[in-house]
């Protein structure tokens, strides 16, 4: 039946992506001059689709992401966090070209494809690497038609996740806090996330 399938897909998405709300809030809280909303959404989807693709390959028996590689993915947000932290410390002396999330050269693809998009996709993939361990058996336990429904639900819910995070950032109280501290907190959120991923892969 369709309803149980929708409930299963929704619960699976929420249980594996609840921490993405925090990351999305931090992304949306960044100044528009350094990162744009369409880059956030595109990067989030790109990283999430990569996570689903890896899970589908795992379901097919192709282990693209062995357990040992999960910890290495945690180095991506750590590196981005450190670079962002260094950028902030030398912001008074450096020009915009040194920024991690600097605007890319204009092109016909700039609307979606940019360094910001790839950076967010990398963090999303790293954060979702452990999701593969849940998605593979979930996918394996459903027929191809049901699997297609699950993936569609996942993609729709990711859009809802982006919308919720965007609305949270626009809440008056949270907006004031993020305007004051959001840009400073982002490096520590990224570094903390990376350390957590590495820790879980080593000691879990």
JSON list of C-alpha atoms in Angstrom, two decimals:
[
{"chain": "A", "resi": 1, "resn": "UNK", "atom": "CA", "xyz": [0.00, 0.00, 0.00]},
{"chain": "A", "resi": 2, "resn": "UNK", "atom": "CA", "xyz": [1.10, 3.54, -0.70]},
{"chain": "A", "resi": 3, "resn": "UNK", "atom": "CA", "xyz": [0.50, 5.08, 2.73]},
{"chain": "A", "resi": 4, "resn": "UNK", "atom": "CA", "xyz": [2.84, 2.76, 4.68]},
{"chain": "A", "resi": 5, "resn": "UNK", "atom": "CA", "xyz": [5.48, 3.30, 2.02]},
{"chain": "A", "resi": 6, "resn": "UNK", "atom": "CA", "xyz": [5.17, 7.09, 2.33]},
{"chain": "A", "resi": 7, "resn": "UNK", "atom": "CA", "xyz": [5.38, 6.85, 6.13]},
{"chain": "A", "resi": 8, "resn": "UNK", "atom": "CA", "xyz": [8.46, 4.62, 5.91]},
{"chain": "A", "resi": 9, "resn": "UNK", "atom": "CA", "xyz": [10.20, 6.97, 3.48]},
{"chain": "A", "resi": 10, "resn": "UNK", "atom": "CA", "xyz": [9.34, 10.03, 5.58]},
{"chain": "A", "resi": 11, "resn": "UNK", "atom": "CA", "xyz": [10.58, 8.49, 8.83]},
{"chain": "A", "resi": 12, "resn": "UNK", "atom": "CA", "xyz": [13.76, 7.27, 7.14]},
{"chain": "A", "resi": 13, "resn": "UNK", "atom": "CA", "xyz": [14.45, 10.74, 5.77]},
{"chain": "A", "resi": 14, "resn": "UNK", "atom": "CA", "xyz": [13.79, 12.57, 9.03]},
{"chain": "A", "resi": 15, "resn": "UNK", "atom": "CA", "xyz": [15.84, 10.16, 11.13]},
{"chain": "A", "resi": 16, "resn": "UNK", "atom": "CA", "xyz": [18.87, 10.49, 8.86]},
{"chain": "A", "resi": 17, "resn": "UNK", "atom": "CA", "xyz": [18.68, 14.17, 7.95]},
{"chain": "A", "resi": 18, "resn": "UNK", "atom": "CA", "xyz": [17.54, 15.99, 11.07]},
{"chain": "A", "resi": 19, "resn": "UNK", "atom": "CA", "xyz": [21.07, 17.37, 11.57]},
{"chain": "A", "resi": 20, "resn": "UNK", "atom": "CA", "xyz": [20.96, 18.91, 8.09]},
{"chain": "A", "resi": 21, "resn": "UNK", "atom": "CA", "xyz": [18.53, 21.50, 9.40]},
{"chain": "A", "resi": 22, "resn": "UNK", "atom": "CA", "xyz": [21.32, 23.03, 11.51]},
{"chain": "A", "resi": 23, "resn": "UNK", "atom": "CA", "xyz": [23.70, 23.09, 8.56]},
{"chain": "A", "resi": 24, "resn": "UNK", "atom": "CA", "xyz": [21.09, 24.62, 6.27]},
{"chain": "A", "resi": 25, "resn": "UNK", "atom": "CA", "xyz": [20.28, 27.29, 8.85]},
{"chain": "A", "resi": 26, "resn": "UNK", "atom": "CA", "xyz": [23.97, 28.17, 9.07]},
{"chain": "A", "resi": 27, "resn": "UNK", "atom": "CA", "xyz": [24.27, 28.34, 5.27]},
{"chain": "A", "resi": 28, "resn": "UNK", "atom": "CA", "xyz": [21.20, 30.54, 4.87]},
{"chain": "A", "resi": 29, "resn": "UNK", "atom": "CA", "xyz": [22.46, 32.81, 7.65]},
{"chain": "A", "resi": 30, "resn": "UNK", "atom": "CA", "xyz": [25.61, 33.69, 5.71]},
{"chain": "A", "resi": 31, "resn": "UNK", "atom": "CA", "xyz": [25.75, 37.12, 4.02]},
{"chain": "A", "resi": 32, "resn": "UNK", "atom": "CA", "xyz": [24.31, 37.16, 0.51]},
{"chain": "A", "resi": 33, "resn": "UNK", "atom": "CA", "xyz": [27.57, 38.63, -0.76]},
{"chain": "A", "resi": 34, "resn": "UNK", "atom": "CA", "xyz": [29.41, 35.40, 0.05]},
{"chain": "A", "resi": 35, "resn": "UNK", "atom": "CA", "xyz": [26.84, 32.72, -0.65]},
{"chain": "A", "resi": 36, "resn": "UNK", "atom": "CA", "xyz": [23.51, 32.76, -2.47]},
{"chain": "A", "resi": 37, "resn": "UNK", "atom": "CA", "xyz": [20.33, 30.88, -1.71]},
{"chain": "A", "resi": 38, "resn": "UNK", "atom": "CA", "xyz": [20.28, 29.04, -5.03]},
{"chain": "A", "resi": 39, "resn": "UNK", "atom": "CA", "xyz": [23.82, 27.80, -4.38]},
{"chain": "A", "resi": 40, "resn": "UNK", "atom": "CA", "xyz": [22.72, 26.45, -1.00]},
{"chain": "A", "resi": 41, "resn": "UNK", "atom": "CA", "xyz": [19.75, 24.58, -2.46]},
{"chain": "A", "resi": 42, "resn": "UNK", "atom": "CA", "xyz": [21.70, 23.30, -5.46]},
{"chain": "A", "resi": 43, "resn": "UNK", "atom": "CA", "xyz": [24.61, 22.17, -3.29]},
{"chain": "A", "resi": 44, "resn": "UNK", "atom": "CA", "xyz": [22.32, 20.48, -0.78]},
{"chain": "A", "resi": 45, "resn": "UNK", "atom": "CA", "xyz": [20.54, 18.57, -3.54]},
{"chain": "A", "resi": 46, "resn": "UNK", "atom": "CA", "xyz": [23.79, 17.67, -5.30]},
{"chain": "A", "resi": 47, "resn": "UNK", "atom": "CA", "xyz": [25.28, 16.20, -2.13]},
{"chain": "A", "resi": 48, "resn": "UNK", "atom": "CA", "xyz": [22.07, 14.41, -1.19]},
{"chain": "A", "resi": 49, "resn": "UNK", "atom": "CA", "xyz": [21.62, 12.92, -4.67]},
{"chain": "A", "resi": 50, "resn": "UNK", "atom": "CA", "xyz": [25.22, 11.68, -4.48]},
{"chain": "A", "resi": 51, "resn": "UNK", "atom": "CA", "xyz": [24.36, 10.00, -1.16]},
{"chain": "A", "resi": 52, "resn": "UNK", "atom": "CA", "xyz": [21.34, 8.30, -2.74]},
{"chain": "A", "resi": 53, "resn": "UNK", "atom": "CA", "xyz": [23.41, 7.23, -5.76]},
{"chain": "A", "resi": 54, "resn": "UNK", "atom": "CA", "xyz": [26.06, 5.67, -3.52]},
{"chain": "A", "resi": 55, "resn": "UNK", "atom": "CA", "xyz": [23.31, 3.87, -1.61]},
{"chain": "A", "resi": 56, "resn": "UNK", "atom": "CA", "xyz": [21.82, 2.53, -4.85]},
{"chain": "A", "resi": 57, "resn": "UNK", "atom": "CA", "xyz": [25.23, 1.27, -5.93]},
{"chain": "A", "resi": 58, "resn": "UNK", "atom": "CA", "xyz": [25.66, -0.37, -2.53]},
{"chain": "A", "resi": 59, "resn": "UNK", "atom": "CA", "xyz": [22.26, -2.01, -2.95]},
{"chain": "A", "resi": 60, "resn": "UNK", "atom": "CA", "xyz": [23.47, -3.28, -6.34]},
{"chain": "A", "resi": 61, "resn": "UNK", "atom": "CA", "xyz": [26.57, -4.75, -4.70]},
{"chain": "A", "resi": 62, "resn": "UNK", "atom": "CA", "xyz": [29.05, -2.06, -5.73]},
{"chain": "A", "resi": 63, "resn": "UNK", "atom": "CA", "xyz": [30.69, -0.73, -2.56]},
{"chain": "A", "resi": 64, "resn": "UNK", "atom": "CA", "xyz": [31.72, 2.75, -3.68]},
{"chain": "A", "resi": 65, "resn": "UNK", "atom": "CA", "xyz": [31.97, 3.95, -0.10]},
{"chain": "A", "resi": 66, "resn": "UNK", "atom": "CA", "xyz": [33.63, 1.36, 2.16]},
{"chain": "A", "resi": 67, "resn": "UNK", "atom": "CA", "xyz": [33.33, 1.99, 5.92]},
{"chain": "A", "resi": 68, "resn": "UNK", "atom": "CA", "xyz": [36.93, 3.18, 6.16]},
{"chain": "A", "resi": 69, "resn": "UNK", "atom": "CA", "xyz": [36.17, 5.98, 3.69]},
{"chain": "A", "resi": 70, "resn": "UNK", "atom": "CA", "xyz": [33.46, 7.51, 5.88]},
{"chain": "A", "resi": 71, "resn": "UNK", "atom": "CA", "xyz": [36.01, 8.92, 8.28]},
{"chain": "A", "resi": 72, "resn": "UNK", "atom": "CA", "xyz": [38.01, 10.40, 5.42]},
{"chain": "A", "resi": 73, "resn": "UNK", "atom": "CA", "xyz": [34.91, 12.26, 4.23]},
{"chain": "A", "resi": 74, "resn": "UNK", "atom": "CA", "xyz": [34.85, 13.96, 7.63]},
{"chain": "A", "resi": 75, "resn": "UNK", "atom": "CA", "xyz": [38.05, 15.73, 6.64]},
{"chain": "A", "resi": 76, "resn": "UNK", "atom": "CA", "xyz": [36.11, 17.75, 4.03]},
{"chain": "A", "resi": 77, "resn": "UNK", "atom": "CA", "xyz": [34.06, 19.90, 6.46]},
{"chain": "A", "resi": 78, "resn": "UNK", "atom": "CA", "xyz": [37.10, 20.17, 8.75]},
{"chain": "A", "resi": 79, "resn": "UNK", "atom": "CA", "xyz": [39.17, 21.60, 5.90]},
{"chain": "A", "resi": 80, "resn": "UNK", "atom": "CA", "xyz": [36.41, 24.00, 4.84]},
{"chain": "A", "resi": 81, "resn": "UNK", "atom": "CA", "xyz": [35.88, 25.10, 8.44]},
{"chain": "A", "resi": 82, "resn": "UNK", "atom": "CA", "xyz": [39.57, 25.80, 8.96]},
{"chain": "A", "resi": 83, "resn": "UNK", "atom": "CA", "xyz": [39.80, 27.77, 5.71]},
{"chain": "A", "resi": 84, "resn": "UNK", "atom": "CA", "xyz": [36.73, 29.79, 6.63]},
{"chain": "A", "resi": 85, "resn": "UNK", "atom": "CA", "xyz": [38.16, 30.47, 10.08]},
{"chain": "A", "resi": 86, "resn": "UNK", "atom": "CA", "xyz": [41.46, 31.64, 8.61]},
{"chain": "A", "resi": 87, "resn": "UNK", "atom": "CA", "xyz": [39.59, 33.80, 6.11]},
{"chain": "A", "resi": 88, "resn": "UNK", "atom": "CA", "xyz": [37.74, 35.53, 8.91]},
{"chain": "A", "resi": 89, "resn": "UNK", "atom": "CA", "xyz": [40.93, 36.19, 10.85]},
{"chain": "A", "resi": 90, "resn": "UNK", "atom": "CA", "xyz": [42.60, 37.87, 7.93]},
{"chain": "A", "resi": 91, "resn": "UNK", "atom": "CA", "xyz": [39.46, 39.48, 6.48]},
{"chain": "A", "resi": 92, "resn": "UNK", "atom": "CA", "xyz": [40.75, 43.00, 7.16]},
{"chain": "A", "resi": 93, "resn": "UNK", "atom": "CA", "xyz": [43.79, 42.45, 4.95]},
{"chain": "A", "resi": 94, "resn": "UNK", "atom": "CA", "xyz": [42.71, 39.97, 2.28]},
{"chain": "A", "resi": 95, "resn": "UNK", "atom": "CA", "xyz": [40.62, 40.66, -0.78]},
{"chain": "A", "resi": 96, "resn": "UNK", "atom": "CA", "xyz": [37.50, 38.69, -1.69]},
{"chain": "A", "resi": 97, "resn": "UNK", "atom": "CA", "xyz": [39.43, 36.25, -3.88]},
{"chain": "A", "resi": 98, "resn": "UNK", "atom": "CA", "xyz": [40.78, 34.54, -0.78]},
{"chain": "A", "resi": 99, "resn": "UNK", "atom": "CA", "xyz": [37.36, 33.65, 0.59]},
{"chain": "A", "resi": 100, "resn": "UNK", "atom": "CA", "xyz": [36.16, 30.08, 0.65]},
{"chain": "A", "resi": 101, "resn": "UNK", "atom": "CA", "xyz": [32.70, 31.00, -0.60]},
{"chain": "A", "resi": 102, "resn": "UNK", "atom": "CA", "xyz": [33.74, 33.78, -2.97]},
{"chain": "A", "resi": 103, "resn": "UNK", "atom": "CA", "xyz": [31.56, 34.59, -5.98]},
{"chain": "A", "resi": 104, "resn": "UNK", "atom": "CA", "xyz": [32.80, 32.73, -9.02]},
{"chain": "A", "resi": 105, "resn": "UNK", "atom": "CA", "xyz": [33.46, 34.26, -12.40]},
{"chain": "A", "resi": 106, "resn": "UNK", "atom": "CA", "xyz": [30.19, 34.91, -14.20]},
{"chain": "A", "resi": 107, "resn": "UNK", "atom": "CA", "xyz": [29.14, 32.32, -16.74]},
{"chain": "A", "resi": 108, "resn": "UNK", "atom": "CA", "xyz": [25.96, 30.80, -18.14]},
{"chain": "A", "resi": 109, "resn": "UNK", "atom": "CA", "xyz": [26.21, 28.13, -15.46]},
{"chain": "A", "resi": 110, "resn": "UNK", "atom": "CA", "xyz": [26.89, 30.49, -12.57]},
{"chain": "A", "resi": 111, "resn": "UNK", "atom": "CA", "xyz": [23.26, 30.45, -11.43]},
{"chain": "A", "resi": 112, "resn": "UNK", "atom": "CA", "xyz": [23.68, 26.98, -9.95]},
{"chain": "A", "resi": 113, "resn": "UNK", "atom": "CA", "xyz": [27.22, 25.70, -10.54]},
{"chain": "A", "resi": 114, "resn": "UNK", "atom": "CA", "xyz": [29.77, 27.59, -8.47]},
{"chain": "A", "resi": 115, "resn": "UNK", "atom": "CA", "xyz": [32.43, 26.96, -5.82]},
{"chain": "A", "resi": 116, "resn": "UNK", "atom": "CA", "xyz": [29.73, 27.53, -3.19]},
{"chain": "A", "resi": 117, "resn": "UNK", "atom": "CA", "xyz": [27.59, 24.79, -4.70]},
{"chain": "A", "resi": 118, "resn": "UNK", "atom": "CA", "xyz": [30.41, 22.27, -4.68]},
{"chain": "A", "resi": 119, "resn": "UNK", "atom": "CA", "xyz": [31.49, 23.18, -1.15]},
{"chain": "A", "resi": 120, "resn": "UNK", "atom": "CA", "xyz": [27.99, 22.68, 0.22]},
{"chain": "A", "resi": 121, "resn": "UNK", "atom": "CA", "xyz": [27.59, 19.45, -1.76]},
{"chain": "A", "resi": 122, "resn": "UNK", "atom": "CA", "xyz": [30.83, 18.13, -0.26]},
{"chain": "A", "resi": 123, "resn": "UNK", "atom": "CA", "xyz": [29.68, 18.90, 3.28]},
{"chain": "A", "resi": 124, "resn": "UNK", "atom": "CA", "xyz": [26.24, 17.38, 2.60]},
{"chain": "A", "resi": 125, "resn": "UNK", "atom": "CA", "xyz": [27.83, 14.21, 1.23]},
{"chain": "A", "resi": 126, "resn": "UNK", "atom": "CA", "xyz": [30.21, 13.95, 4.18]},
{"chain": "A", "resi": 127, "resn": "UNK", "atom": "CA", "xyz": [27.37, 14.51, 6.64]},
{"chain": "A", "resi": 128, "resn": "UNK", "atom": "CA", "xyz": [25.21, 11.93, 4.87]},
{"chain": "A", "resi": 129, "resn": "UNK", "atom": "CA", "xyz": [27.86, 9.25, 4.47]},
{"chain": "A", "resi": 130, "resn": "UNK", "atom": "CA", "xyz": [26.54, 7.26, 7.42]},
{"chain": "A", "resi": 131, "resn": "UNK", "atom": "CA", "xyz": [23.03, 7.45, 5.90]},
{"chain": "A", "resi": 132, "resn": "UNK", "atom": "CA", "xyz": [24.19, 4.86, 3.38]},
{"chain": "A", "resi": 133, "resn": "UNK", "atom": "CA", "xyz": [24.15, 2.16, 6.07]},
{"chain": "A", "resi": 134, "resn": "UNK", "atom": "CA", "xyz": [20.40, 2.75, 6.50]},
{"chain": "A", "resi": 135, "resn": "UNK", "atom": "CA", "xyz": [19.49, 3.46, 2.89]},
{"chain": "A", "resi": 136, "resn": "UNK", "atom": "CA", "xyz": [21.08, 0.29, 1.46]},
{"chain": "A", "resi": 137, "resn": "UNK", "atom": "CA", "xyz": [18.89, -2.17, 3.45]},
{"chain": "A", "resi": 138, "resn": "UNK", "atom": "CA", "xyz": [15.90, 0.14, 3.01]},
{"chain": "A", "resi": 139, "resn": "UNK", "atom": "CA", "xyz": [16.31, 0.08, -0.75]},
{"chain": "A", "resi": 140, "resn": "UNK", "atom": "CA", "xyz": [16.99, -3.66, -0.76]},
{"chain": "A", "resi": 141, "resn": "UNK", "atom": "CA", "xyz": [13.73, -4.41, 1.01]},
{"chain": "A", "resi": 142, "resn": "UNK", "atom": "CA", "xyz": [11.53, -2.74, -1.62]},
{"chain": "A", "resi": 143, "resn": "UNK", "atom": "CA", "xyz": [10.57, -3.41, -5.20]},
{"chain": "A", "resi": 144, "resn": "UNK", "atom": "CA", "xyz": [11.86, -1.06, -7.95]},
{"chain": "A", "resi": 145, "resn": "UNK", "atom": "CA", "xyz": [8.50, 0.76, -8.17]},
{"chain": "A", "resi": 146, "resn": "UNK", "atom": "CA", "xyz": [8.44, 1.31, -4.40]},
{"chain": "A", "resi": 147, "resn": "UNK", "atom": "CA", "xyz": [12.07, 2.35, -4.51]},
{"chain": "A", "resi": 148, "resn": "UNK", "atom": "CA", "xyz": [11.21, 5.06, -7.04]},
{"chain": "A", "resi": 149, "resn": "UNK", "atom": "CA", "xyz": [8.50, 6.37, -4.70]},
{"chain": "A", "resi": 150, "resn": "UNK", "atom": "CA", "xyz": [10.96, 6.45, -1.77]},
{"chain": "A", "resi": 151, "resn": "UNK", "atom": "CA", "xyz": [13.50, 8.44, -3.76]},
{"chain": "A", "resi": 152, "resn": "UNK", "atom": "CA", "xyz": [10.85, 10.92, -4.92]},
{"chain": "A", "resi": 153, "resn": "UNK", "atom": "CA", "xyz": [9.72, 11.38, -1.31]},
{"chain": "A", "resi": 154, "resn": "UNK", "atom": "CA", "xyz": [13.32, 11.92, -0.24]},
{"chain": "A", "resi": 155, "resn": "UNK", "atom": "CA", "xyz": [13.84, 14.60, -2.88]},
{"chain": "A", "resi": 156, "resn": "UNK", "atom": "CA", "xyz": [10.58, 16.36, -2.03]},
{"chain": "A", "resi": 157, "resn": "UNK", "atom": "CA", "xyz": [11.40, 16.33, 1.68]},
{"chain": "A", "resi": 158, "resn": "UNK", "atom": "CA", "xyz": [14.84, 17.78, 1.00]},
{"chain": "A", "resi": 159, "resn": "UNK", "atom": "CA", "xyz": [13.07, 20.72, -0.63]},
{"chain": "A", "resi": 160, "resn": "UNK", "atom": "CA", "xyz": [10.90, 21.02, 2.47]},
{"chain": "A", "resi": 161, "resn": "UNK", "atom": "CA", "xyz": [14.05, 20.89, 4.63]},
{"chain": "A", "resi": 162, "resn": "UNK", "atom": "CA", "xyz": [15.53, 23.81, 2.69]},
{"chain": "A", "resi": 163, "resn": "UNK", "atom": "CA", "xyz": [12.31, 25.78, 3.04]},
{"chain": "A", "resi": 164, "resn": "UNK", "atom": "CA", "xyz": [12.06, 25.14, 6.80]},
{"chain": "A", "resi": 165, "resn": "UNK", "atom": "CA", "xyz": [15.66, 26.22, 7.34]},
{"chain": "A", "resi": 166, "resn": "UNK", "atom": "CA", "xyz": [15.11, 29.35, 5.26]},
{"chain": "A", "resi": 167, "resn": "UNK", "atom": "CA", "xyz": [12.01, 30.26, 7.25]},
{"chain": "A", "resi": 168, "resn": "UNK", "atom": "CA", "xyz": [13.81, 29.65, 10.54]},
{"chain": "A", "resi": 169, "resn": "UNK", "atom": "CA", "xyz": [16.53, 32.08, 9.51]},
{"chain": "A", "resi": 170, "resn": "UNK", "atom": "CA", "xyz": [13.85, 34.72, 8.88]},
{"chain": "A", "resi": 171, "resn": "UNK", "atom": "CA", "xyz": [12.34, 34.36, 12.36]},
{"chain": "A", "resi": 172, "resn": "UNK", "atom": "CA", "xyz": [12.93, 37.74, 14.09]},
{"chain": "A", "resi": 173, "resn": "UNK", "atom": "CA", "xyz": [14.72, 36.42, 17.19]},
{"chain": "A", "resi": 174, "resn": "UNK", "atom": "CA", "xyz": [16.80, 33.80, 15.40]},
{"chain": "A", "resi": 175, "resn": "UNK", "atom": "CA", "xyz": [17.55, 36.25, 12.59]},
{"chain": "A", "resi": 176, "resn": "UNK", "atom": "CA", "xyz": [19.06, 38.73, 15.06]},
{"chain": "A", "resi": 177, "resn": "UNK", "atom": "CA", "xyz": [21.20, 36.05, 16.68]},
{"chain": "A", "resi": 178, "resn": "UNK", "atom": "CA", "xyz": [22.38, 34.66, 13.36]},
{"chain": "A", "resi": 179, "resn": "UNK", "atom": "CA", "xyz": [23.08, 38.11, 11.96]},
{"chain": "A", "resi": 180, "resn": "UNK", "atom": "CA", "xyz": [25.34, 38.72, 14.94]},
{"chain": "A", "resi": 181, "resn": "UNK", "atom": "CA", "xyz": [26.98, 35.33, 15.39]},
{"chain": "A", "resi": 182, "resn": "UNK", "atom": "CA", "xyz": [26.12, 33.15, 12.37]},
{"chain": "A", "resi": 183, "resn": "UNK", "atom": "CA", "xyz": [29.11, 33.98, 10.20]},
{"chain": "A", "resi": 184, "resn": "UNK", "atom": "CA", "xyz": [31.47, 33.46, 13.16]},
{"chain": "A", "resi": 185, "resn": "UNK", "atom": "CA", "xyz": [29.88, 30.18, 14.16]},
{"chain": "A", "resi": 186, "resn": "UNK", "atom": "CA", "xyz": [29.97, 28.52, 10.73]},
{"chain": "A", "resi": 187, "resn": "UNK", "atom": "CA", "xyz": [33.66, 27.44, 10.84]},
{"chain": "A", "resi": 188, "resn": "UNK", "atom": "CA", "xyz": [33.17, 25.81, 14.24]},
{"chain": "A", "resi": 189, "resn": "UNK", "atom": "CA", "xyz": [30.00, 24.04, 13.08]},
{"chain": "A", "resi": 190, "resn": "UNK", "atom": "CA", "xyz": [31.88, 22.63, 10.07]},
{"chain": "A", "resi": 191, "resn": "UNK", "atom": "CA", "xyz": [34.90, 21.59, 12.11]},
{"chain": "A", "resi": 192, "resn": "UNK", "atom": "CA", "xyz": [32.69, 20.04, 14.79]},
{"chain": "A", "resi": 193, "resn": "UNK", "atom": "CA", "xyz": [30.75, 18.11, 12.17]},
{"chain": "A", "resi": 194, "resn": "UNK", "atom": "CA", "xyz": [33.95, 16.79, 10.59]},
{"chain": "A", "resi": 195, "resn": "UNK", "atom": "CA", "xyz": [35.38, 15.72, 13.93]},
{"chain": "A", "resi": 196, "resn": "UNK", "atom": "CA", "xyz": [32.12, 13.93, 14.75]},
{"chain": "A", "resi": 197, "resn": "UNK", "atom": "CA", "xyz": [32.16, 12.05, 11.43]},
{"chain": "A", "resi": 198, "resn": "UNK", "atom": "CA", "xyz": [35.77, 10.97, 11.91]},
{"chain": "A", "resi": 199, "resn": "UNK", "atom": "CA", "xyz": [35.11, 9.98, 15.52]},
{"chain": "A", "resi": 200, "resn": "UNK", "atom": "CA", "xyz": [32.05, 7.91, 14.62]},
{"chain": "A", "resi": 201, "resn": "UNK", "atom": "CA", "xyz": [33.87, 6.10, 11.84]},
{"chain": "A", "resi": 202, "resn": "UNK", "atom": "CA", "xyz": [36.80, 5.20, 14.11]},
{"chain": "A", "resi": 203, "resn": "UNK", "atom": "CA", "xyz": [35.04, 4.38, 17.39]},
{"chain": "A", "resi": 204, "resn": "UNK", "atom": "CA", "xyz": [31.51, 3.41, 16.36]}
]
